[in-house]
Amino acid sequence: MLTKPEHGWTEFSLEGAPTYTLSYLDDIALEWTAQAIHGLETMLPFCVKGFMEPRRMLCTVSYWNCHITVEDEERSPLKLEYVSRAYSHTSMLEFCKNLHEDLSSAIDEWADFMDYSPTDFAEKKRTLEASLQTLKALITEKAEFFDANHCFL
């Protein structure tokens, strides 16, 4: 879902949707993990974002699907020709599992991704590790809600 960061960039892709190149201007690891944790804790859809320089990608993670919108970052009114949308049949649980796996497999690189943060590397890595532990526990705890016997109203 997320490639290992390299030179301040990562690629984000979900099955059935295009690949989006996202920059270090968003602290993807900490911001996305916080959103995923909140989504699983409340069992409500959540949104993550990434800056594409010059555009912005928003991914709304719903129960059974993800809805991706790319928009201009300007303040002017949106024009349909400058907005693109894509969808992926990726559930909230699968999104969170993929996020956990991708961040855990390159934790040093993700802790160092946004290099203008006032937080030092060791502190940021500890924070990310703790967030990933919380996310993993929630994935296990909430998995039953995503089986064939459950639905969301």
Tab-separated table of C-alpha atoms in Angstrom:
chain	number	residue	atom	x	y	z
A	1	MET	CA	0.000	0.000	0.000
A	2	LEU	CA	2.845	2.392	0.942
A	3	THR	CA	6.325	1.989	-0.445
A	4	LYS	CA	9.360	2.455	1.758
A	5	PRO	CA	10.153	6.187	1.818
A	6	GLU	CA	12.985	7.306	-0.400
A	7	HIS	CA	14.332	10.850	-0.764
A	8	GLY	CA	11.217	12.329	0.866
A	9	TRP	CA	8.700	10.460	-1.280
A	10	THR	CA	6.505	7.379	-0.997
A	11	GLU	CA	3.984	5.783	-3.301
A	12	PHE	CA	0.475	4.940	-2.141
A	13	SER	CA	-1.666	2.453	-3.994
A	14	LEU	CA	-4.725	0.336	-3.349
A	15	GLU	CA	-6.093	-2.488	-5.480
A	16	GLY	CA	-8.049	-1.152	-8.436
A	17	ALA	CA	-6.863	2.448	-7.990
A	18	PRO	CA	-3.960	4.441	-9.440
A	19	THR	CA	-0.666	4.956	-7.637
A	20	TYR	CA	-0.152	8.314	-5.936
A	21	THR	CA	3.275	9.775	-5.176
A	22	LEU	CA	3.194	11.530	-1.791
A	23	SER	CA	5.755	13.891	-0.286
A	24	TYR	CA	7.324	14.327	3.148
A	25	LEU	CA	5.251	17.485	3.728
A	26	ASP	CA	2.776	15.272	5.588
A	27	ASP	CA	3.965	13.077	8.433
A	28	ILE	CA	2.193	10.108	6.908
A	29	ALA	CA	3.263	7.506	9.476
A	30	LEU	CA	2.070	9.353	12.565
A	31	GLU	CA	-0.924	11.092	10.985
A	32	TRP	CA	-2.309	8.023	9.208
A	33	THR	CA	-1.757	5.784	12.229
A	34	ALA	CA	-3.611	8.247	14.463
A	35	GLN	CA	-6.533	8.329	12.016
A	36	ALA	CA	-6.604	4.523	11.706
A	37	ILE	CA	-6.578	4.117	15.486
A	38	HIS	CA	-9.441	6.582	15.833
A	39	GLY	CA	-11.392	4.821	13.078
A	40	LEU	CA	-11.072	1.405	14.705
A	41	GLU	CA	-11.731	2.723	18.208
A	42	THR	CA	-14.954	4.424	17.122
A	43	MET	CA	-15.773	2.032	14.254
A	44	LEU	CA	-16.372	5.056	12.028
A	45	PRO	CA	-14.927	5.888	8.587
A	46	PHE	CA	-11.815	8.061	8.611
A	47	CYS	CA	-9.774	10.113	6.177
A	48	VAL	CA	-6.037	10.261	5.465
A	49	LYS	CA	-4.281	12.735	3.210
A	50	GLY	CA	-1.054	13.159	1.342
A	51	PHE	CA	0.481	16.067	-0.503
A	52	MET	CA	1.500	15.308	-4.071
A	53	GLU	CA	3.166	18.640	-4.824
A	54	PRO	CA	1.167	20.351	-6.280
A	55	ARG	CA	-2.046	18.383	-5.717
A	56	ARG	CA	-3.581	16.758	-2.635
A	57	MET	CA	-4.800	13.167	-2.253
A	58	LEU	CA	-7.583	12.392	0.224
A	59	CYS	CA	-8.493	8.795	0.994
A	60	THR	CA	-11.716	8.180	2.879
A	61	VAL	CA	-11.514	4.755	4.459
A	62	SER	CA	-15.018	3.400	4.892
A	63	TYR	CA	-16.118	0.014	6.181
A	64	TRP	CA	-15.828	-1.998	2.959
A	65	ASN	CA	-14.261	0.439	0.459
A	66	CYS	CA	-11.809	3.308	0.138
A	67	HIS	CA	-12.752	6.449	-1.787
A	68	ILE	CA	-9.826	8.436	-3.176
A	69	THR	CA	-10.097	12.049	-4.303
A	70	VAL	CA	-7.303	14.110	-5.796
A	71	GLU	CA	-7.860	17.849	-5.736
A	72	ASP	CA	-5.977	21.040	-6.373
A	73	GLU	CA	-4.505	22.590	-3.239
A	74	GLU	CA	-5.560	26.114	-4.182
A	75	ARG	CA	-8.289	28.062	-2.387
A	76	SER	CA	-10.273	28.759	-5.527
A	77	PRO	CA	-13.561	26.936	-6.101
A	78	LEU	CA	-13.154	23.398	-7.359
A	79	LYS	CA	-13.696	22.749	-11.029
A	80	LEU	CA	-14.731	19.252	-12.006
A	81	GLU	CA	-11.891	18.901	-14.512
A	82	TYR	CA	-9.342	19.400	-11.702
A	83	VAL	CA	-10.759	16.699	-9.415
A	84	SER	CA	-10.233	12.991	-9.939
A	85	ARG	CA	-11.784	10.112	-8.038
A	86	ALA	CA	-10.955	6.449	-7.648
A	87	TYR	CA	-12.281	3.620	-5.547
A	88	SER	CA	-10.855	0.455	-4.084
A	89	HIS	CA	-12.644	-2.491	-2.554
A	90	THR	CA	-10.294	-2.352	0.430
A	91	SER	CA	-12.011	-2.625	3.801
A	92	MET	CA	-11.131	-0.540	6.823
A	93	LEU	CA	-9.595	-3.612	8.453
A	94	GLU	CA	-7.465	-4.427	5.392
A	95	PHE	CA	-6.359	-0.793	5.102
A	96	CYS	CA	-5.271	-0.826	8.749
A	97	LYS	CA	-3.472	-4.178	8.371
A	98	ASN	CA	-1.615	-2.918	5.296
A	99	LEU	CA	-0.732	0.335	7.045
A	100	HIS	CA	0.623	-1.531	10.065
A	101	GLU	CA	2.661	-3.896	7.896
A	102	ASP	CA	4.136	-1.182	5.664
A	103	LEU	CA	5.110	1.130	8.513
A	104	SER	CA	6.475	-1.676	10.698
A	105	SER	CA	8.665	-3.017	7.895
A	106	ALA	CA	10.478	0.323	7.480
A	107	ILE	CA	10.056	1.984	10.869
A	108	ASP	CA	13.380	3.869	10.816
A	109	GLU	CA	12.643	5.344	7.399
A	110	TRP	CA	9.133	6.369	8.447
A	111	ALA	CA	10.361	7.922	11.690
A	112	ASP	CA	12.759	9.998	9.594
A	113	PHE	CA	10.333	10.733	6.713
A	114	MET	CA	9.275	14.243	7.698
A	115	ASP	CA	12.679	15.742	8.447
A	116	TYR	CA	11.571	19.236	9.431
A	117	SER	CA	9.748	18.013	12.533
A	118	PRO	CA	10.947	19.522	15.827
A	119	THR	CA	10.738	16.041	17.394
A	120	ASP	CA	14.022	14.152	17.416
A	121	PHE	CA	14.328	10.816	15.623
A	122	ALA	CA	14.471	8.598	18.745
A	123	GLU	CA	11.386	10.205	20.281
A	124	LYS	CA	9.456	10.023	17.026
A	125	LYS	CA	10.414	6.362	16.578
A	126	ARG	CA	9.204	5.536	20.106
A	127	THR	CA	5.923	7.341	19.431
A	128	LEU	CA	5.465	5.496	16.139
A	129	GLU	CA	6.262	2.122	17.742
A	130	ALA	CA	3.696	2.754	20.475
A	131	SER	CA	1.083	3.816	17.916
A	132	LEU	CA	1.749	0.696	15.858
A	133	GLN	CA	1.297	-1.493	18.946
A	134	THR	CA	-2.043	0.180	19.632
A	135	LEU	CA	-3.086	-0.240	15.992
A	136	LYS	CA	-2.149	-3.935	16.006
A	137	ALA	CA	-4.185	-4.552	19.173
A	138	LEU	CA	-7.200	-2.789	17.641
A	139	ILE	CA	-6.896	-4.791	14.413
A	140	THR	CA	-7.077	-7.998	16.448
A	141	GLU	CA	-9.880	-6.713	18.666
A	142	LYS	CA	-12.081	-5.441	15.817
A	143	ALA	CA	-11.486	-8.220	13.253
A	144	GLU	CA	-14.741	-9.981	14.154
A	145	PHE	CA	-16.772	-6.976	12.945
A	146	PHE	CA	-15.473	-7.529	9.405
A	147	ASP	CA	-16.518	-11.162	9.050
A	148	ALA	CA	-19.417	-12.407	6.896
A	149	ASN	CA	-21.858	-12.274	9.832
A	150	HIS	CA	-21.594	-8.534	10.473
A	151	CYS	CA	-22.655	-5.368	8.707
A	152	PHE	CA	-22.442	-1.651	9.369
A	153	LEU	CA	-25.506	0.578	9.495
